[in-house]
Coordinates of C-alpha atoms and ligand atoms in Angstrom, one line a residue:
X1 CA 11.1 -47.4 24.1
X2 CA 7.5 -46.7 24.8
X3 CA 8.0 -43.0 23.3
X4 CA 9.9 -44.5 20.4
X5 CA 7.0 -46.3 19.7
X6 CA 3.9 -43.9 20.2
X7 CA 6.3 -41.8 17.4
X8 CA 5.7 -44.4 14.8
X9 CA 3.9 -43.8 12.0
X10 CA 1.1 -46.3 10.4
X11 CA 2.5 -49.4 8.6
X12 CA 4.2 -48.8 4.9
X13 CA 2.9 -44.9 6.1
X14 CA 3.6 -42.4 2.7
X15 CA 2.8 -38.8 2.3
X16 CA -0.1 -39.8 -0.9
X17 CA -0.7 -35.6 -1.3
X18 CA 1.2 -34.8 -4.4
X19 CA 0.3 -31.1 -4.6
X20 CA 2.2 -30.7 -8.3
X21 CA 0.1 -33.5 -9.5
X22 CA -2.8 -31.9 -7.8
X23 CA -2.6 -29.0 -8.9
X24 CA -1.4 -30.2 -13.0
X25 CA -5.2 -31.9 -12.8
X26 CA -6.9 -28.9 -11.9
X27 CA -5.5 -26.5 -13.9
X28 CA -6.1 -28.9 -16.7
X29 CA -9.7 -30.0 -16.4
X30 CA -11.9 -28.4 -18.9
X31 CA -15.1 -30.5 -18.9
X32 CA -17.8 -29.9 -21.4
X33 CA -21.8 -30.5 -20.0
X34 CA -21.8 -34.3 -21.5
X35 CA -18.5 -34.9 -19.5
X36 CA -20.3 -34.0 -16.1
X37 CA -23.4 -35.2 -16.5
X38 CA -21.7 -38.7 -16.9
X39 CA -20.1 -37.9 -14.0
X40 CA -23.3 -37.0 -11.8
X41 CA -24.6 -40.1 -13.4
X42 CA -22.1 -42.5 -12.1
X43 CA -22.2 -41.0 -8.2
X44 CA -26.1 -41.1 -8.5
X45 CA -25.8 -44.7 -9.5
X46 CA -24.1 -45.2 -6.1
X47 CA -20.6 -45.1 -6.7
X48 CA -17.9 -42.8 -5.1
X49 CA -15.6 -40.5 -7.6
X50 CA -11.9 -40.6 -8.8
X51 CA -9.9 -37.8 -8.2
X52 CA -10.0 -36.7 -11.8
X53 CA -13.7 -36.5 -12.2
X54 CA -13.9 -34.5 -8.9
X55 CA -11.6 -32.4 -10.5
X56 CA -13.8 -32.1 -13.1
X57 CA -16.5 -31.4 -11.0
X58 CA -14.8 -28.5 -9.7
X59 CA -13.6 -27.1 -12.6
X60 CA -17.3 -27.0 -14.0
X61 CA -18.0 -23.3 -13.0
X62 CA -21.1 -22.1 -15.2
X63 CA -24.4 -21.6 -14.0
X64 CA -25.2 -24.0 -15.5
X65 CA -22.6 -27.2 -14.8
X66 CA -22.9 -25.4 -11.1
X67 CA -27.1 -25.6 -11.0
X68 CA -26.7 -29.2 -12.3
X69 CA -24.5 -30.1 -9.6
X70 CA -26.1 -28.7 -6.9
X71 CA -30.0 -30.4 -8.2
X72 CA -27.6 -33.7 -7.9
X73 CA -26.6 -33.1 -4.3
X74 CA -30.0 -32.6 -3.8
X75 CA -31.4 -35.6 -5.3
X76 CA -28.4 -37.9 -3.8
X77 CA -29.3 -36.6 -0.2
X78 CA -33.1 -36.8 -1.0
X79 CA -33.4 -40.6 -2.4
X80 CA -30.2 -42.4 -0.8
X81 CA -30.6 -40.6 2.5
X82 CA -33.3 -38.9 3.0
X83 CA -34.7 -36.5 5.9
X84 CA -32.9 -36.9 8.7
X85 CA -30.0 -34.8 10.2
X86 CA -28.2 -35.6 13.1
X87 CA -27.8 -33.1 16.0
X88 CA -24.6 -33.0 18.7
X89 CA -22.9 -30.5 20.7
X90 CA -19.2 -29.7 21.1
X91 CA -17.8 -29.9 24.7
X92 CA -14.6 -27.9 24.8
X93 CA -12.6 -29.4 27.2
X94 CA -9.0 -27.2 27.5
X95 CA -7.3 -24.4 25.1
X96 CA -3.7 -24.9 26.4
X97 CA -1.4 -25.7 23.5
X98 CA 2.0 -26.1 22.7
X99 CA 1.3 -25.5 18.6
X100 CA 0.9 -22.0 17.3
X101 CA -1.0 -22.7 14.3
X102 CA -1.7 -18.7 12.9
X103 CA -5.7 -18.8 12.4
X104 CA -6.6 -20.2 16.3
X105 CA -7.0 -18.4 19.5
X106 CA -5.5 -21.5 21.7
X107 CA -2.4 -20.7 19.9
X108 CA 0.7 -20.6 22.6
X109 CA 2.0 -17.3 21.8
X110 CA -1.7 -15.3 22.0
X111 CA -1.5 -13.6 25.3
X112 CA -5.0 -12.8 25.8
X113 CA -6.5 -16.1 25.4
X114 CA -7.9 -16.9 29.3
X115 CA -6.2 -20.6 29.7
X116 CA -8.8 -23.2 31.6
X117 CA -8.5 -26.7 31.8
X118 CA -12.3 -27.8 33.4
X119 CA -11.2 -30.2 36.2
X120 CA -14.0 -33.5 36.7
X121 CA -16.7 -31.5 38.9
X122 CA -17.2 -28.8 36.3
X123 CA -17.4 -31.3 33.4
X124 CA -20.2 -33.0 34.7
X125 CA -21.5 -29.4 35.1
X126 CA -21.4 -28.3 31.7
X127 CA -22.7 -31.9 30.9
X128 CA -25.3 -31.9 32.7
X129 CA -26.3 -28.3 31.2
X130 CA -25.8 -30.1 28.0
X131 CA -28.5 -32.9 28.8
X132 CA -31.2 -30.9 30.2
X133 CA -31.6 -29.3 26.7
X134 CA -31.9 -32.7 25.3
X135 CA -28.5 -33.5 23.8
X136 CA -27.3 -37.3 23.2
X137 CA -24.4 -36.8 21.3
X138 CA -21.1 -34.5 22.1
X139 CA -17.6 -34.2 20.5
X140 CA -15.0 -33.3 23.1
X141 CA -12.5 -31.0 21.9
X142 CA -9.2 -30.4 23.3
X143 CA -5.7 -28.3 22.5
X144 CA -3.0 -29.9 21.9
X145 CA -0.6 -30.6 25.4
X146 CA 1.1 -33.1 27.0
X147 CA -1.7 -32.8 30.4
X148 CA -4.5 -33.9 27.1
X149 CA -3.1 -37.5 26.8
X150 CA -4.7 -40.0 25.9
X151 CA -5.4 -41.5 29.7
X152 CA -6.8 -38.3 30.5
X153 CA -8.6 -37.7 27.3
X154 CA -10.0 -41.3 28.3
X155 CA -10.7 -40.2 31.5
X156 CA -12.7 -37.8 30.3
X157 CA -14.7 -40.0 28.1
X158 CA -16.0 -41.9 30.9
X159 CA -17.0 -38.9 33.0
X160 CA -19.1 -37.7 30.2
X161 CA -20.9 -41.4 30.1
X162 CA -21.1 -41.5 33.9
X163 CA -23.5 -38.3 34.1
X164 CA -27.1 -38.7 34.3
X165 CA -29.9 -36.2 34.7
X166 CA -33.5 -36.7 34.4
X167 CA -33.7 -39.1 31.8
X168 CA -30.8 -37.4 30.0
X169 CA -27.6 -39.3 29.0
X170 CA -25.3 -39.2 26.9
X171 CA -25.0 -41.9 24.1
X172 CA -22.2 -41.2 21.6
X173 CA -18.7 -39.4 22.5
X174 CA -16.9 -38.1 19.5
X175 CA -13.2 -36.6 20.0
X176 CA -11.5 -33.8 18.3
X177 CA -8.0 -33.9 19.8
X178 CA -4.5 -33.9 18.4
X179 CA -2.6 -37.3 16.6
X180 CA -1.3 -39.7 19.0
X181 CA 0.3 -43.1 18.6
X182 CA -1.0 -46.4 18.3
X183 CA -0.9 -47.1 22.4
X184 CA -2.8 -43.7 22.8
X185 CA -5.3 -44.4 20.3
X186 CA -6.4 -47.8 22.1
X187 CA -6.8 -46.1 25.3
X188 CA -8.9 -44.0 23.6
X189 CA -10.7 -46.6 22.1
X190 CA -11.0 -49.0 25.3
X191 CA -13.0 -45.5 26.8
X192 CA -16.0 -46.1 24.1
X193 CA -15.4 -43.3 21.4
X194 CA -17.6 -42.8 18.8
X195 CA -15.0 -40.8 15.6
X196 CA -12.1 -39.6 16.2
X197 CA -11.6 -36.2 14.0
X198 CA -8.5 -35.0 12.9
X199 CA -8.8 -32.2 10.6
X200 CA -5.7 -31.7 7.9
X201 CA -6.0 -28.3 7.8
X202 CA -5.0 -27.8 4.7
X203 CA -3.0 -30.2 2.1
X204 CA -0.9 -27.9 0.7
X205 CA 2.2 -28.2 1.7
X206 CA 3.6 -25.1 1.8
X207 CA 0.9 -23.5 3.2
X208 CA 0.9 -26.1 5.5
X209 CA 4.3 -25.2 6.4
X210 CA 3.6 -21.3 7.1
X211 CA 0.1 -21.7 9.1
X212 CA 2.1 -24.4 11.6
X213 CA 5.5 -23.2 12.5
X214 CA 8.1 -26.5 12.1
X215 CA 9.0 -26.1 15.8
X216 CA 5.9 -27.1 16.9
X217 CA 4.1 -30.7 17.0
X218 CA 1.7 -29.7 14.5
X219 CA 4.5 -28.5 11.6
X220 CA 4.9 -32.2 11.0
X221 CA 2.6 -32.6 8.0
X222 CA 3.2 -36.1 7.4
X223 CA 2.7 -37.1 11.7
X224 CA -0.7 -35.2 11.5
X225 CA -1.5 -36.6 7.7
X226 CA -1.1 -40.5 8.8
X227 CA -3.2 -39.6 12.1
X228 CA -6.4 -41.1 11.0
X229 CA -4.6 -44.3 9.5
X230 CA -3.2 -44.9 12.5
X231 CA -5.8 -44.9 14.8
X232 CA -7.3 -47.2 11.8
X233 CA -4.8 -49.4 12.6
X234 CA -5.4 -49.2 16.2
X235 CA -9.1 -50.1 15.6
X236 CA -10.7 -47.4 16.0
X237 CA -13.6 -48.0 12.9
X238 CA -14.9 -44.1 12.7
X239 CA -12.6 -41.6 12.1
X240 CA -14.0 -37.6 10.6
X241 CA -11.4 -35.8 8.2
X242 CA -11.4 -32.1 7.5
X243 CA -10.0 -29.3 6.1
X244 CA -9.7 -25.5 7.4
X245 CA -11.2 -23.6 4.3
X246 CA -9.7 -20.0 4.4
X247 CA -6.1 -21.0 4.0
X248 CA -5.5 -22.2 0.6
X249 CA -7.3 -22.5 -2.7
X250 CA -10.7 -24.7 -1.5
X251 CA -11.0 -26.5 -4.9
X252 CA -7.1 -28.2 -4.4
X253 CA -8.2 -29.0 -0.7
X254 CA -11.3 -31.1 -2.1
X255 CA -9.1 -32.7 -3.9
X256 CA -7.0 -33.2 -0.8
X257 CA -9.9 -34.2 1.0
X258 CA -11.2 -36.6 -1.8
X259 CA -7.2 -38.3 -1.8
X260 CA -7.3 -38.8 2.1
X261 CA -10.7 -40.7 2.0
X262 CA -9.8 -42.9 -1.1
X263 CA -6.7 -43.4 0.5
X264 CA -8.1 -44.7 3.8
X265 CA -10.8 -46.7 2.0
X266 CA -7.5 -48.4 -0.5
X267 CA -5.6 -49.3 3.2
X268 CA -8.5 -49.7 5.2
X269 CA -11.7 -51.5 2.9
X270 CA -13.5 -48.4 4.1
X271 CA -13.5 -44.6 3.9
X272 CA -13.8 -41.6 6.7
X273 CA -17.2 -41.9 9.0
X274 CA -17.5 -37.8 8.5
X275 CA -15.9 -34.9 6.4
X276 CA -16.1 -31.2 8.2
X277 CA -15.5 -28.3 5.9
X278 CA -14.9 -25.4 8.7
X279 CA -14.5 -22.1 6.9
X280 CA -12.0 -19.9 9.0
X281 CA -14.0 -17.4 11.3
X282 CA -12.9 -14.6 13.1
X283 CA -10.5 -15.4 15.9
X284 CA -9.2 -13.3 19.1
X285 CA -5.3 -12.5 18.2
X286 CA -5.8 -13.5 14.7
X287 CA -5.4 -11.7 11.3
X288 CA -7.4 -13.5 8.7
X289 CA -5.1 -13.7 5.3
X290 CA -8.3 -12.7 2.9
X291 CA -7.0 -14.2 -0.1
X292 CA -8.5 -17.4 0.2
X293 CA -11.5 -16.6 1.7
X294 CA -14.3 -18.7 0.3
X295 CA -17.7 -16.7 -1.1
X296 CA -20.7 -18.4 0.6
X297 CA -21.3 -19.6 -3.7
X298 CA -18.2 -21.7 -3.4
X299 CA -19.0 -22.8 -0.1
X300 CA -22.1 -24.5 -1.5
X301 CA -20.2 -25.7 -4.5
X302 CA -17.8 -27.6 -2.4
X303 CA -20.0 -29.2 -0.3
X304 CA -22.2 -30.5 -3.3
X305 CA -19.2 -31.7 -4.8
X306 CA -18.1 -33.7 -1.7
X307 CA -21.5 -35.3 -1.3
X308 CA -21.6 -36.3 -5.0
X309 CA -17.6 -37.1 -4.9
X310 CA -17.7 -39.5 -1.4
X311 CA -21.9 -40.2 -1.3
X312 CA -21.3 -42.6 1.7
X313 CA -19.5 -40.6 4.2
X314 CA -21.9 -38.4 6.5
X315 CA -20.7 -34.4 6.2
X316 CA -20.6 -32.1 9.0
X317 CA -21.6 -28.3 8.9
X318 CA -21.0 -26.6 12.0
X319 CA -22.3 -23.3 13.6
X320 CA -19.4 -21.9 12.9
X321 CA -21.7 -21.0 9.5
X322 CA -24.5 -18.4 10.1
X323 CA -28.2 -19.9 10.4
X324 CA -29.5 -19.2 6.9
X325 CA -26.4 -20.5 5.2
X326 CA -26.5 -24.0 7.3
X327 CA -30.6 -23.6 5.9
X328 CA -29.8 -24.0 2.6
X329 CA -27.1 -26.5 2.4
X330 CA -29.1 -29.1 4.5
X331 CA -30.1 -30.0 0.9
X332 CA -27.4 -30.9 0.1
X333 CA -26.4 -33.7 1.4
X334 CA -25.2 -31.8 5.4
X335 CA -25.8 -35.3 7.8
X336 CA -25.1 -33.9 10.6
X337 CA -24.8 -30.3 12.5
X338 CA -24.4 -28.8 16.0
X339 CA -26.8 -26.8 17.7
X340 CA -27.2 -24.6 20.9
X341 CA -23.2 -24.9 20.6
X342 CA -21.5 -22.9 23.2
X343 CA -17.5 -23.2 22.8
X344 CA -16.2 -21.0 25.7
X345 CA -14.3 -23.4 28.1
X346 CA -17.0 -23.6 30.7
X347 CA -19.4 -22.0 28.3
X348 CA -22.6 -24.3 29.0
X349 CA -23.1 -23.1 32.2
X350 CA -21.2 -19.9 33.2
X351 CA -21.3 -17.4 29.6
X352 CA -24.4 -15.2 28.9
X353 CA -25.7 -14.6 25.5
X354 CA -22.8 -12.9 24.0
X355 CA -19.7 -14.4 23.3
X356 CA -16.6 -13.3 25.0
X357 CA -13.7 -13.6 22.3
X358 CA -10.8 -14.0 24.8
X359 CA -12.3 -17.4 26.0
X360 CA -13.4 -19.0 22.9
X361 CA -11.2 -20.7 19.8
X362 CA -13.0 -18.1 17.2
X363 CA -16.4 -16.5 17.0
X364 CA -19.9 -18.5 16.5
X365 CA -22.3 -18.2 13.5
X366 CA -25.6 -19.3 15.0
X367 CA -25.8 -19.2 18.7
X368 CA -29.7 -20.4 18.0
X369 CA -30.8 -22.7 21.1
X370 CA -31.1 -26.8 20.2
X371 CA -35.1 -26.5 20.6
X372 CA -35.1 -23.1 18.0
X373 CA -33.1 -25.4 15.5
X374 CA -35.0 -28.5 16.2
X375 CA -38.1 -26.0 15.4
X376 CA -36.6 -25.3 12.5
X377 CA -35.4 -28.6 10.8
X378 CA -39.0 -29.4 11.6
X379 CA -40.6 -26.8 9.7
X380 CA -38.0 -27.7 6.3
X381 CA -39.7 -31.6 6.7
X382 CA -35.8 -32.7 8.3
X383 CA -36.4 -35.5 11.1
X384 CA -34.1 -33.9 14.0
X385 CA -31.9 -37.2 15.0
X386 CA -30.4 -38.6 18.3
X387 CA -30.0 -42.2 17.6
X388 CA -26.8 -43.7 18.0
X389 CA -27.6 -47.0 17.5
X390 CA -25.7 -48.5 15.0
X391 CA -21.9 -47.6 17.1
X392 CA -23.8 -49.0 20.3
X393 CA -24.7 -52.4 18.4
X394 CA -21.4 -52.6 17.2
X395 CA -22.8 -52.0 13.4
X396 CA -19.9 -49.4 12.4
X397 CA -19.7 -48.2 9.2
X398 CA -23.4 -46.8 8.7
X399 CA -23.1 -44.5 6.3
X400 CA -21.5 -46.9 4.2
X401 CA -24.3 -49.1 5.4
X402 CA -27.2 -46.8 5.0
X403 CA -25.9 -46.1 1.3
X404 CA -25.4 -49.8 0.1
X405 CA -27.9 -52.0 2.5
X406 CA -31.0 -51.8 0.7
X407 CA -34.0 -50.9 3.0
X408 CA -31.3 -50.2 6.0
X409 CA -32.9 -46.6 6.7
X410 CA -36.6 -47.8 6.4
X411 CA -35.8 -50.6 8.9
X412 CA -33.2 -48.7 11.4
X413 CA -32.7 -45.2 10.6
X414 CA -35.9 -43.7 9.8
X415 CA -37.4 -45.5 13.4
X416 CA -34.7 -44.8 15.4
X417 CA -34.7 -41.0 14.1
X418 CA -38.6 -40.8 15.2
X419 CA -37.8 -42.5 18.5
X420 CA -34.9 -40.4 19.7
X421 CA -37.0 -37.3 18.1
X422 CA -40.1 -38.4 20.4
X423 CA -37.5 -38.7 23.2
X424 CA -36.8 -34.8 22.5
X425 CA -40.2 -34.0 22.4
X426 CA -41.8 -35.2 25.7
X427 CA -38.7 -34.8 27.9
X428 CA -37.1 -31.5 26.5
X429 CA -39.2 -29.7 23.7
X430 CA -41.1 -26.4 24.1
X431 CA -45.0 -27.0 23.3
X432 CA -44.3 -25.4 19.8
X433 CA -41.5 -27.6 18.8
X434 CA -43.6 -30.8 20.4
X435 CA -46.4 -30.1 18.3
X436 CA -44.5 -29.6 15.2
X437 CA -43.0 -32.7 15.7
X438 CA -45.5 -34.6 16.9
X439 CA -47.3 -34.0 13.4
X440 CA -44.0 -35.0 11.6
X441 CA -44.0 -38.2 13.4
X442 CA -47.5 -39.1 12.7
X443 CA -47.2 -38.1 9.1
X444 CA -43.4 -40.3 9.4
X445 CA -45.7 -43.4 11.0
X446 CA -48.2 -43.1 8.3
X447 CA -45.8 -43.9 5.4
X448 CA -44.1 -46.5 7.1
X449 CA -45.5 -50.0 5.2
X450 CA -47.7 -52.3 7.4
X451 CA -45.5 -54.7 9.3
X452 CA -43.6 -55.8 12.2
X453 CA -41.5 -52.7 12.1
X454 CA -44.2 -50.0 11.8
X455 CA -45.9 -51.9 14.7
X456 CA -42.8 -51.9 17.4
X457 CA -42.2 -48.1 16.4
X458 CA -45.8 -47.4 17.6
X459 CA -45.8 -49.3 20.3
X460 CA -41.9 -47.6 21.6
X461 CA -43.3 -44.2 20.7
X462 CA -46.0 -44.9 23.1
X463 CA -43.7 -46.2 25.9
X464 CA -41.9 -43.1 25.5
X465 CA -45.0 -41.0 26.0
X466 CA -46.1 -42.8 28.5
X467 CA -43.3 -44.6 31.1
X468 CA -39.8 -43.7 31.6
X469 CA -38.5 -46.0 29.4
X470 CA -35.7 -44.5 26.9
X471 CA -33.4 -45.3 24.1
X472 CA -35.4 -48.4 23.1
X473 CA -33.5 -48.6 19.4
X474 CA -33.2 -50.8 16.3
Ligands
SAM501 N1 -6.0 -29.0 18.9 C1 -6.5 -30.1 18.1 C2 -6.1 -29.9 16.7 O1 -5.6 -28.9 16.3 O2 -6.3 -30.9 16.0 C3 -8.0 -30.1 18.3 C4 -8.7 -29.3 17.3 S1 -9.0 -27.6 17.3 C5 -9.4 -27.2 18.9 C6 -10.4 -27.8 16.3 C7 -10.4 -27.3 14.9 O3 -10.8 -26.0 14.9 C8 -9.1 -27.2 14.2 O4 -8.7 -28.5 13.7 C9 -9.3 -26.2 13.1 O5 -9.7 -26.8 11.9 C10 -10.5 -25.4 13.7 N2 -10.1 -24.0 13.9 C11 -9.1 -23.4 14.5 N3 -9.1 -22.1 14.4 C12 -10.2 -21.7 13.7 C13 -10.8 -20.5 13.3 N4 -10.2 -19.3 13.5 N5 -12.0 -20.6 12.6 C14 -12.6 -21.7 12.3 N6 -12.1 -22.9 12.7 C15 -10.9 -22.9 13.4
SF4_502 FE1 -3.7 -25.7 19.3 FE2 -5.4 -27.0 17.7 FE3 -5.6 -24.4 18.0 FE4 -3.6 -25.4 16.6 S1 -5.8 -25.6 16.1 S2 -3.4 -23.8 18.2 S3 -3.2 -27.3 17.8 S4 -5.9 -25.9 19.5

């Protein structure tokens, strides 16, 4: 009975990816410059995009429409968002898995992946590696097999909470784990995640169909395509979509991507919390198919479009993408990233400084250390982030809230960004990276308008420096 029921799909559940339809609407978009600037107009004036006029979006491809689009992503992130990126780690957890999907080294039939599963002792380990550098936020990762259910997956949650060191802790617990049903999600839930991430892959069916084998848990496209409404349904508020980029044409995926969150925001009154856009990376026992790699060019076109297509859902680039690349489309609208990432199973505390293929899911783009990143944000005017206020007051939905509330950033985010940043630099910073931030604070303070909320961020800023108090938040 019970695994009759953790099989059940989300209430009314339909596959909404049409790819015919799809793929009719892209091949017949032929927008002139009038057509997108209305277009750009509507998501600057706050509102999200139809299918059809992303696909118009995407279909604009001179250098023009292309320039146009990307000095929008810029001026969306810019005024609605502004300067601050959030900053988390990725804890892999365990690489055994019963799927064999055809681009990832956990797949079951690659021999020479070394299998670990890291048992309670060494997770503390790695986590407390993980806080001595001055991380808040982690997403635990996690094949997919029966030993990662969803009590041990809770389990883990809780270890991660319980570690402290120094005045280290960690705050927020994203997951990246395979679909479950709804009694697994609320187990998950009752152990305090922040998102849940469950990445499509890719929306095309067919494709679908020859990257995941049907014999395996993951070929069922319609289980893993209803896993995001389900744990909706379960309550959990934050849940991250993605999509693989490597495997299919990237401009039908957006459009994927772009159906999925409209979807969930039609059921649910409210879209995805995050969209990752992974681009396949090299991978030990794996053969990249290179016909759908995508140029570094389309890679910032997508992720434009997507901030101008879904403006109030936070977008995650990962180091999977080299350090110049991740550079440059911070402008764009990028919310959040990963830094001093480490994704060998045990990797925080046991690998040296080059990574070892056999033990990893696929290779690393920028291996830069957090305070080398931090530097680095600091030096483009970005205010590094920690808080996770908003999920720990219950106020869910912030990027929807942060978009449509006005003043929400001048009275939460921007003073929780420069409180957790302050936190960074007195208890983990190197003196370059304090004093860099130290004058981005104090030229953040100055702009701040006279009032009770410039006054309290003074006044925490100087607890901070001066006692052990921590995460005093807004
Ligand atoms: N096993 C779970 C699942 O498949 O949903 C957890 C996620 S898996 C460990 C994390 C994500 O890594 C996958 O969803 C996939 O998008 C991505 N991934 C797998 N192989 C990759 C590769 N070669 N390059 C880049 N990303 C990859
Ligand atoms: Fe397993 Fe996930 Fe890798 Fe597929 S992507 S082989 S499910 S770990």
């Amino acid at each position: 009975m019970r695994a009759l029921e953790e099989s059940r799909l989300s209430e009314g559940a339909v596959d909404f990816i049409d790819d015919a339809e799809m793929a009719v609407t892209l091949e017949q978009c032929r927008p002139d410059s009038v057509r997108v600037r209305d277009i750009i107009d509507k998501s600057l004036s706050k509102q999200h995009l139809t299918v059809a006029e992303t696909a118009d979006l995407l279909a604009a491809d001179s250098p023009e429409a292309v320039e146009m689009i990307f000095a929008a992503a810029r001026q969306l992130k810019r005024d609605v968002y502004g300067n601050r990126i959030v900053l988390f780690a990725p804890l892999y957890v365990g690489n055994d898995c019963v799927n064999d999907c055809a681009y990832c080294a956990f797949k079951r039939s690659n021999h020479q992946a070394v299998r670990r599963t890291l048992a309670g002792d060494e997770i503390r380990r790695q986590v407390e590696a993980l806080e001595s550098k001055g991380h808040k936020r982690l997403i635990l990762v996690f094949g997919e097999h029966p030993r990662y259910d969803a009590a041990f997956i809770a389990d883990t949650v809780k270890t991660v909470y319980s570690v402290r060191v120094g005045r280290g802790s960690i705050r927020r617990v994203n997951i990246n784990a395979a679909p479950m049903g709804p009694e697994g999600y609320r187990i998950v839930r009752s152990a305090g995640i922040g998102t849940y991430q469950v990445f499509q892959e890719t929306y095309h069916h067919e494709t679908y169909a020859r990257y995941h084998p049907a014999a395996t848990r993951k070929g069922d496209y319609l289980w893993r395509l209803d896993a995001l409404h389900r744990a909706m349904e379960a309550g959990i508020d934050d849940v991250g979509i993605g999509v693989l980029f490597g495997l299919h044409d990237w401009r039908f995926e957006v459009l994927g991507l772009v159906t999925h969150a409209l979807d969930l925001q039609d059921r649910f009154g409210v879209g995805p919390h995050t969209i990752s856009f992974p681009r396949l990376r090299p991978a030990c026992g794996v053969v990249r198919d290179p016909k759908h790699v995508v140029s570094d060019h389309d890679f910032k076109r997508l992720i434009a479009i997507l901030r101008l297509a879904v403006p109030y859902t936070g977008l995650i680039c990962t180091a999977r993408e080299p350090a110049e690349l991740r550079r440059e489309v911070m402008a764009f609208g990028v919310s959040q990233i990963d830094a001093g990432s480490r994704i060998e199973i045990g990797g925080y505390t046991e690998a040296g400084d080059a990574q070892c293929m056999e033990r990893e899911q696929f290779e690393l783009g920028d291996v830069r250390s957090l305070d080398e990143v931090m530097r680095e944000l600091l030096a483009d005017g970005y205010i590094p982030s920690f808080c996770t206020a908003c999920y720990r007051l219950g106020r869910t939905g912030e990027h929807f809230m942060e978009f449509a509330i006005p003043g929400f950033i001048r009275e939460f985010c921007t003073p929780n960004a420069v409180c957790t940043l302050m936190e960074f630099l007195v208890d983990y910073a190197s003196p370059e990276t304090r004093r860099a931030g130290e004058k981005l604070i104090a030229e953040q303070v100055a702009r701040m308008p006279a009032g009770a909320i410039r006054n309290r961020v003074i006044e925490n800023l100087e607890k901070i420096r001066t006692t052990d108090q921590r995460d005093l938040h807004f």
